[in-house]
Coordinates of N, CA and C in Angstrom, one line a residue:
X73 N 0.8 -1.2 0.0 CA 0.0 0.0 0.0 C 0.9 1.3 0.0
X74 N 2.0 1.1 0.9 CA 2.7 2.3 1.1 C 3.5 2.4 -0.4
X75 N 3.9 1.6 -1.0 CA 4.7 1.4 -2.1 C 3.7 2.0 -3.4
X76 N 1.9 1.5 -2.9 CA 1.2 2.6 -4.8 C 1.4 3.9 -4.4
X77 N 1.4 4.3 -2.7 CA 1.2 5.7 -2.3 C 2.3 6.5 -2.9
X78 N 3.2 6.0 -2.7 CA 4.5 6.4 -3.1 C 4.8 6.4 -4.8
X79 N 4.4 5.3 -5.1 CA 4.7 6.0 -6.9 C 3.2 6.6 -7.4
X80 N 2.3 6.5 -6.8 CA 1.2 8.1 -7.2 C 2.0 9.0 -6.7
X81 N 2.8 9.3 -5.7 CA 2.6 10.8 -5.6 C 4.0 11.0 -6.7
X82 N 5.4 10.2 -6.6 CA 6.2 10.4 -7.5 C 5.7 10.5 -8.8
X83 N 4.2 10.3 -9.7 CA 3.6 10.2 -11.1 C 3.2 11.4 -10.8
X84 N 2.2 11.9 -9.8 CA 1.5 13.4 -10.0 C 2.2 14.4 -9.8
X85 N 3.6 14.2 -8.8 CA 4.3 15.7 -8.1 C 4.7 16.3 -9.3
X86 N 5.3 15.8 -11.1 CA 5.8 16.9 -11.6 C 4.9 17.7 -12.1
X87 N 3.6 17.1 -12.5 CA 2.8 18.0 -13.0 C 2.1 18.7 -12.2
X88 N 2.1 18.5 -11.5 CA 1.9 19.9 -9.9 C 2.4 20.9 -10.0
X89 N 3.7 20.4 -9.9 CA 4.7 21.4 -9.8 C 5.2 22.2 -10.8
X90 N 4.7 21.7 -12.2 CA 4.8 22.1 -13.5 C 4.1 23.2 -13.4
X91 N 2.8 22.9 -13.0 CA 1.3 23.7 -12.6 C 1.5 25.0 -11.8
X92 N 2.4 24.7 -10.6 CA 2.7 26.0 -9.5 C 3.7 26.7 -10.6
X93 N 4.8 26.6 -11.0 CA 6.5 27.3 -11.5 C 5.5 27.5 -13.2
X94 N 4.8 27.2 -13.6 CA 4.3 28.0 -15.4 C 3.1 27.9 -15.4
X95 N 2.6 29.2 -14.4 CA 1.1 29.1 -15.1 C 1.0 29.6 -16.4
X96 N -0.5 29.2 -16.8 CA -1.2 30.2 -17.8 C -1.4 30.9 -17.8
X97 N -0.8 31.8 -18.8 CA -1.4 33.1 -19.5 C -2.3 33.8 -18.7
X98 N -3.7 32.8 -19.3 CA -5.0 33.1 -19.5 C -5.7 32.2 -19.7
X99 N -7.1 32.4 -19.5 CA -8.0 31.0 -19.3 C -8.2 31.2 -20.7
X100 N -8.5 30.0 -21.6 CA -8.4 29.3 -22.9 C -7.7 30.2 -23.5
X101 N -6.4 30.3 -23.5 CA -5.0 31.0 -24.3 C -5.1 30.8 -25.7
X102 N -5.3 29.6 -26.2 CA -5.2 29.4 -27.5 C -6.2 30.1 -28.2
X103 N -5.8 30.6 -29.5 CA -6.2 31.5 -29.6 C -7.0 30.8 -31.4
X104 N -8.3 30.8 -31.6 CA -8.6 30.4 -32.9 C -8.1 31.6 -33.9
X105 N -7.6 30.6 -35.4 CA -7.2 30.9 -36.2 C -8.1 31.0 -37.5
X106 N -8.3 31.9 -38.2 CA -9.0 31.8 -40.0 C -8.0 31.9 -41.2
X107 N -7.1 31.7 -40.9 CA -5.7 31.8 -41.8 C -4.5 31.1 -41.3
X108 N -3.6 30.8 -42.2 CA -2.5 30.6 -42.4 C -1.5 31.6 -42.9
X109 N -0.6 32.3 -41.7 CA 0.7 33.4 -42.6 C 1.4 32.3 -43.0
X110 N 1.9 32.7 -44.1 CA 3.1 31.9 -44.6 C 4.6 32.8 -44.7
X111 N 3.9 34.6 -44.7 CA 5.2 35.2 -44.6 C 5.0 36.4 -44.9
X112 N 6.1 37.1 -44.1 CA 5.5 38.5 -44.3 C 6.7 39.1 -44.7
X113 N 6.3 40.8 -45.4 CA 7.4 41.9 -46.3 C 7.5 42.6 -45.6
X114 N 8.1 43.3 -44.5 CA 7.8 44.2 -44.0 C 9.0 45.1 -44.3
X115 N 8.1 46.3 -45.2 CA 9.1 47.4 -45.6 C 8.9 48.8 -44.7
X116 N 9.7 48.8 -44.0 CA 9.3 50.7 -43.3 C 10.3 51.8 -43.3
X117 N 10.1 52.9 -43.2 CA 11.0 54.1 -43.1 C 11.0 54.3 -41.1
X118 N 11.6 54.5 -41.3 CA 12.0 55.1 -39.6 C 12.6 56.4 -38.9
X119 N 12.1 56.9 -38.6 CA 12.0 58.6 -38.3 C 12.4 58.4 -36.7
X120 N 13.6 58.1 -36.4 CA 14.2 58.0 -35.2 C 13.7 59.1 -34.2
X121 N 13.8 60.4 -34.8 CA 13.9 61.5 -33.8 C 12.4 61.7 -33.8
X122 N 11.3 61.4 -34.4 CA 9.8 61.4 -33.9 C 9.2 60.2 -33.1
X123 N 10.2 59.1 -33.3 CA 9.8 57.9 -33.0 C 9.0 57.4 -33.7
X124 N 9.0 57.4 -35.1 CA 7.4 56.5 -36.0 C 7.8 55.9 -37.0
X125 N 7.3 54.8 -37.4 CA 7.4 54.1 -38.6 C 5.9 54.2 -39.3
X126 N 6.7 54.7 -41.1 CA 5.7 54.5 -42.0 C 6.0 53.0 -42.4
X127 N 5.5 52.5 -42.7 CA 5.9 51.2 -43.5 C 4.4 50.7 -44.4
X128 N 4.8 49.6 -45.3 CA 3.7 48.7 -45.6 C 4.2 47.0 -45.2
X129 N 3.1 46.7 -45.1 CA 3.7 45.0 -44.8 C 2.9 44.1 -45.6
X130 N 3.3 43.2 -46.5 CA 2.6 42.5 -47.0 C 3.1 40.7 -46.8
X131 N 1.6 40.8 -46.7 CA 1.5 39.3 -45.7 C 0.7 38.6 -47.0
X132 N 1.7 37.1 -46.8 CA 1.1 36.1 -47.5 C 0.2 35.1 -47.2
X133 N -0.8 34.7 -47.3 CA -1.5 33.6 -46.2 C -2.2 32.7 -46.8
X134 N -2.9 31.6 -46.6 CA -3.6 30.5 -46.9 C -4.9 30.5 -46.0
X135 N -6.3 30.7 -46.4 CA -7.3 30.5 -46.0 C -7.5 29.2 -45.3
X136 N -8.2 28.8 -43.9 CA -8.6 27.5 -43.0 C -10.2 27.7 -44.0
X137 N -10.4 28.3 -44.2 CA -12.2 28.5 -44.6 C -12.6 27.9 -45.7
X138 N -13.7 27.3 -46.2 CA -14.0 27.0 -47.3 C -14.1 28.4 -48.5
X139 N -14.5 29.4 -47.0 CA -15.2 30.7 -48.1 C -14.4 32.2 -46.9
X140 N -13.3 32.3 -47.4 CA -13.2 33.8 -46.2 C -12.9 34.8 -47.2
X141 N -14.1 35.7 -46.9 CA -14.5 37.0 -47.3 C -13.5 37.7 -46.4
X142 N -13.3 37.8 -45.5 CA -13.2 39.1 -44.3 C -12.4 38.2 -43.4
X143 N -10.8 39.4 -42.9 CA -10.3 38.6 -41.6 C -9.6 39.7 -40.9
X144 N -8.9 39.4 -39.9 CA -8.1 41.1 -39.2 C -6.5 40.5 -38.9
X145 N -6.1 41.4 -39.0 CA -4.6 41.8 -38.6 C -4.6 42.3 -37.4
X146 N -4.1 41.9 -36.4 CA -3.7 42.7 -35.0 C -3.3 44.0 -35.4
X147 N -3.2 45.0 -34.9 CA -2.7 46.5 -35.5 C -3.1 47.5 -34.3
X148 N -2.4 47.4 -33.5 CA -3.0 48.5 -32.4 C -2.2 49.8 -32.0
X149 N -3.1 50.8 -32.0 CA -2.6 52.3 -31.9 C -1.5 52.9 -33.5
X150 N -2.6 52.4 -34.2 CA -1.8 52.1 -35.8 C -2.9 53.2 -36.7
X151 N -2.4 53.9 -37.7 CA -2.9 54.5 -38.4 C -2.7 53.5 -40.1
X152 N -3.9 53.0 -40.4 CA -4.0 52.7 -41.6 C -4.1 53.5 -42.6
X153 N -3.6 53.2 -43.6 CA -4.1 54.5 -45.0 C -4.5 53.2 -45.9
X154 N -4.3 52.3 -46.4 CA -4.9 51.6 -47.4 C -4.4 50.2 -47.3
X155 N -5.4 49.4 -47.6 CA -5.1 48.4 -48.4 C -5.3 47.5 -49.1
X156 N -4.7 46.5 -49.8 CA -4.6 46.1 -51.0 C -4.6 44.6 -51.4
X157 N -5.0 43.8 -52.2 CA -4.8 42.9 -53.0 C -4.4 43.0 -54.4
X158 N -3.0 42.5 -54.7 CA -2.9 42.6 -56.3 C -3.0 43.7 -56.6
X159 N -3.0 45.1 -56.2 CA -3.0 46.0 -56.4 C -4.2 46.9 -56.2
X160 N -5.4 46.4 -55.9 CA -7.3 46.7 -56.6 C -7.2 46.8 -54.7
X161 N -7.5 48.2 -54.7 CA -8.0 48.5 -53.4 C -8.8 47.7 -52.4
X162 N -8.9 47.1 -51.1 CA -10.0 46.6 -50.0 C -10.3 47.6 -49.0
X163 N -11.8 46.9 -49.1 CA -12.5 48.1 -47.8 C -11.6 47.4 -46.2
X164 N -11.4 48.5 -45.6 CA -11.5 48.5 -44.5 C -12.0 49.1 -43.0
X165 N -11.7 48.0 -41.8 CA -12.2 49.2 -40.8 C -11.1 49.3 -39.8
X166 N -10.8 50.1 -39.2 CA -9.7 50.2 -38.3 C -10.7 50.0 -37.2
X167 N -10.2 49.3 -36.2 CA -10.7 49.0 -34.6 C -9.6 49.3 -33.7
X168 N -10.2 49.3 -32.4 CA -9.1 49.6 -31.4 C -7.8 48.6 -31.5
X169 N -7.8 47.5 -31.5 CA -6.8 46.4 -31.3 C -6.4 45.9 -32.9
X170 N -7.1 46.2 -33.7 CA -7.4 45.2 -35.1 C -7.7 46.2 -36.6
X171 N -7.0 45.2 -37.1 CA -7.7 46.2 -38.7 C -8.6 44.8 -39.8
X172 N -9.9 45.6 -39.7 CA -10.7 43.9 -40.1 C -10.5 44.6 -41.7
X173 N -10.7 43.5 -42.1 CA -10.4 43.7 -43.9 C -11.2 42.7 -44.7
X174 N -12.2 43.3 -45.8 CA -12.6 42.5 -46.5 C -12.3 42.2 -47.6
X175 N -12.4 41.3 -48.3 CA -11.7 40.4 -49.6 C -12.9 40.6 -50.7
X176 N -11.8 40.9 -51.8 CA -13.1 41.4 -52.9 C -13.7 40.4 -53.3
X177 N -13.5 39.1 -53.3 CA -14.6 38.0 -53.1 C -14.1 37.1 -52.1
X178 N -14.8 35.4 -52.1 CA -14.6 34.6 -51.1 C -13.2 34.2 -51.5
X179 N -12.5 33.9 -50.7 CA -11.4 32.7 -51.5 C -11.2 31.1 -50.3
X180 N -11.0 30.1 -50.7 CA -10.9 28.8 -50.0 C -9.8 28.8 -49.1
X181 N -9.5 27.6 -49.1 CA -8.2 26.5 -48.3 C -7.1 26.5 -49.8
X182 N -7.6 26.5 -50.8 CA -6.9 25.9 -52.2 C -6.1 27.3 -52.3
X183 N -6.4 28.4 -51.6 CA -5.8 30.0 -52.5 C -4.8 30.1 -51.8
X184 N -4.2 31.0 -52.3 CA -2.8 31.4 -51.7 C -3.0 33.3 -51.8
X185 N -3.2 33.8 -51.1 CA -3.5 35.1 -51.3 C -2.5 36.2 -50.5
X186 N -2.3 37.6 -50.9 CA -1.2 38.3 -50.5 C -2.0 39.5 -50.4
X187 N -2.1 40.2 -49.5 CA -2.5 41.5 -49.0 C -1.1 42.5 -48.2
X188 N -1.5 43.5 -48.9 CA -0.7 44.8 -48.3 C -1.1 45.7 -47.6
X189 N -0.4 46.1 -46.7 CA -1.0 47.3 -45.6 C -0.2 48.3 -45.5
X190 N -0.3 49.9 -45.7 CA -0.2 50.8 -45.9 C -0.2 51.3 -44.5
X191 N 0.6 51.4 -43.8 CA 0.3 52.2 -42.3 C 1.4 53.0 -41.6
X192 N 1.1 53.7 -41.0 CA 1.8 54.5 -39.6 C 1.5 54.1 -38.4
X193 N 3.0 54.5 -37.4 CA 2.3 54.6 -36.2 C 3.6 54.9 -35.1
X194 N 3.5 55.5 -33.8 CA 4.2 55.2 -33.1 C 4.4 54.5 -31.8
X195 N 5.1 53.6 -32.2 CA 5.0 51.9 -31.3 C 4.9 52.0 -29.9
X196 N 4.4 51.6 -29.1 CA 4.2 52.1 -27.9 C 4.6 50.6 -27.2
X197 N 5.1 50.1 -28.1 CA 5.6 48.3 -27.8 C 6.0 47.5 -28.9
X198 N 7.1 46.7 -28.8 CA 7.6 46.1 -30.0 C 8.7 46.5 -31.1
X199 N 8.6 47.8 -30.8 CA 10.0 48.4 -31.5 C 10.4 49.7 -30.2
X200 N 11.4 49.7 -29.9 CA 12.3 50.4 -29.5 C 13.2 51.1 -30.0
X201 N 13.0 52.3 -29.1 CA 14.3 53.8 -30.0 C 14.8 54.2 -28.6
X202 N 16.4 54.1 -28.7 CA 17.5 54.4 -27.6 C 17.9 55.7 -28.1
X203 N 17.8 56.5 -27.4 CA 18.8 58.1 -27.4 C 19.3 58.4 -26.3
X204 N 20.0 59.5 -26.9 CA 21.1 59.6 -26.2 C 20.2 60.7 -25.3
X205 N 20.6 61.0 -23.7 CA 19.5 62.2 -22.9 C 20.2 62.9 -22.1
X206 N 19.8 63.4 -20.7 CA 20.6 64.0 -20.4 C 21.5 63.5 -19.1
X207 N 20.9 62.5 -18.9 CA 22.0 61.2 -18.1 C 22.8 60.4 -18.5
X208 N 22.3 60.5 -19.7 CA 23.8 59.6 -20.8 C 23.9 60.2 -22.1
X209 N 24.5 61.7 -22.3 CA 24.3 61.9 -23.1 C 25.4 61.6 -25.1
X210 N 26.1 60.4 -24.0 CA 27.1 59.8 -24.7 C 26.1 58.5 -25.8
X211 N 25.0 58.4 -24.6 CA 24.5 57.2 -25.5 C 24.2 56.9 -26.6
X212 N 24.3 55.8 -27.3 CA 24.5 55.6 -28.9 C 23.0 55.0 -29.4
X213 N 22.8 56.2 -30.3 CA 21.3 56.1 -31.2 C 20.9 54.7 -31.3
X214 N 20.1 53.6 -31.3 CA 19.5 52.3 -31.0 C 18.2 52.5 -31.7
X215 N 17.9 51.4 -32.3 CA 16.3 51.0 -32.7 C 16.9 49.6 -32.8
X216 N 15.5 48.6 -32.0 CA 15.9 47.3 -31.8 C 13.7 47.3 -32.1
X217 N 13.9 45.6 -32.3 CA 12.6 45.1 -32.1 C 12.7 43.8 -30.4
X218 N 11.7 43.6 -30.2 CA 11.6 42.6 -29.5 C 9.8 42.4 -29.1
X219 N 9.2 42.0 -30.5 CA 8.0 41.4 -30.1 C 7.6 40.1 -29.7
X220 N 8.2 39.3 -29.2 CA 8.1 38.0 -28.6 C 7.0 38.2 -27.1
X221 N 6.2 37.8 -26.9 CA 4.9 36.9 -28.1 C 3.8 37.7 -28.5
X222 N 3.6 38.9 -28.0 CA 2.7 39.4 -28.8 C 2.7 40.8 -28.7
X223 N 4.2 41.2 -29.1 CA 4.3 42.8 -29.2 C 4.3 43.1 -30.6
X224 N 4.5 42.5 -31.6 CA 4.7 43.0 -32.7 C 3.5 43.9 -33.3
X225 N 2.6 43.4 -33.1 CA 1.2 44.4 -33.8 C 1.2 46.0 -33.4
X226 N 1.7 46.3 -32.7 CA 2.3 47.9 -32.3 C 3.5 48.3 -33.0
X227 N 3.9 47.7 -33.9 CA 4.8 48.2 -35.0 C 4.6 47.8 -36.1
X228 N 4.0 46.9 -36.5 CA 3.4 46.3 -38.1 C 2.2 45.4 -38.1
X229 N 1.1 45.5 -38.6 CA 0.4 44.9 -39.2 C 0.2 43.1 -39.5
X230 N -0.4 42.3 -38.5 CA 0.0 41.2 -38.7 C -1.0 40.5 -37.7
X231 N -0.4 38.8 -37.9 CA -1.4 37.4 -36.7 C -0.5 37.9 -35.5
X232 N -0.6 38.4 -34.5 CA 0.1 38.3 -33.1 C -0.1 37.3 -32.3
X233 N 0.0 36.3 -32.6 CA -0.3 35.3 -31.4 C 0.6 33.9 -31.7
X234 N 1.4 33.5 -30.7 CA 2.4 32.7 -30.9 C 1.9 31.0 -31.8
X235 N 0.9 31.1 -32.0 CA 0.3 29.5 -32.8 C 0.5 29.6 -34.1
X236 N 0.9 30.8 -34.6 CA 1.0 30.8 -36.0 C 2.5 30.6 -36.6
X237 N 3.4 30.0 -37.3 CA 4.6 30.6 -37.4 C 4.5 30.9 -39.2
X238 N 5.8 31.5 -39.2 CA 5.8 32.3 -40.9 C 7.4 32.8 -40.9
X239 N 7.5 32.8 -42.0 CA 8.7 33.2 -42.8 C 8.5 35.1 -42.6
X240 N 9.7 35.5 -42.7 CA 9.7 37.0 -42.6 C 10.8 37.5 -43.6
X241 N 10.6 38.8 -44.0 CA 12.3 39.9 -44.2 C 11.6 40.9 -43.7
X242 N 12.3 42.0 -43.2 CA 12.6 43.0 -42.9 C 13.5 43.9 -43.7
X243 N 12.8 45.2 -44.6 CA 13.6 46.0 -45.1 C 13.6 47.4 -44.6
X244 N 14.3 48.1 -43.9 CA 14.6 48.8 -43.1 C 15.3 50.4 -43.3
X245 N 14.5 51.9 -44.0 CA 15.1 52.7 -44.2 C 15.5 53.7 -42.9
X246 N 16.9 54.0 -42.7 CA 16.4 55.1 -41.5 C 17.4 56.4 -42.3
X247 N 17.3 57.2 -41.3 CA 18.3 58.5 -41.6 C 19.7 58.1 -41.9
X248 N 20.2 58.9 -42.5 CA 22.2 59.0 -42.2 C 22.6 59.1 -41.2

């Protein structure tokens, strides 16, 4: 008896203790999907001394849907100006957290489809700008990213949530 006591508790303690040292997030974290990124363009200019990136980002993706009309890009505290399929303008709506976008028809699971986003903004997370101030005023000009796991949408246009993965470039204009 003493011997099942003992290898139950040695079978349940790690997952206990797994349970105490990493909780969750959040209650149901996972987050549903209506697409597939497969990869994103992301082209911006960078205006260090206002802190803002114009950029466009164009994302390639694969529909889960038999029929998806309309889907969103995380995009928060982001100014959109347009965007695109193939060049032939899509309606959009900017929302607080999101930019929902509709598709000038349905497309499937079979399409491979690429949309571009036209936007501004100044990142309030996800990209970083180091200057020099008046406690260090030796410090050396810096712009870094670090959106891991869901800061990037306050700098570009995109799926923010760690269940998706995708191919990327980054092309990057700043000052002299």
């Amino acid at each position: 008896m003493l011997l099942r006591l003992l290898a139950a508790v040695l079978f349940f303690a790690p997952a206990l203790c797994a349970q105490s040292l990493f909780p969750v997030r959040d209650a149901g974290e996972a987050r549903d999907r209506t697409y597939d990124v497969l990869h994103y363009r992301i082209q911006v200019a960078i205006d260090d001394r206002q802190k803002e990136v114009i950029g466009r980002v164009t994302t390639t993706l694969v529909p889960f849907l038999p029929n998806l009309y309309a889907f969103e890009f995380d995009a928060e505290q982001m100014e959109i100006h347009r965007v695109t399929l193939g060049g032939k303008d899509l309606r959009f709506e900017v929302r607080p957290k999101t930019v929902a976008i509709t598709l000038d028809r349905p497309y499937s699971f079979r399409d491979t489809i690429t949309v571009s986003v036209d936007y501004s903004c100044r990142p309030a997370k996800g990209l970083y700008f180091v200057q020099p101030d008046s406690a260090l005023p030796a410090k050396p000009w810096q712009i870094w990213t670090q959106g891991e796991d869901m800061d990037n949408h306050f700098w570009f246009p995109c799926y923010d949530f760690p269940n998706d993965r995708a191919t990327s470039e980054v092309i990057v204009t700043v000052p002299a």
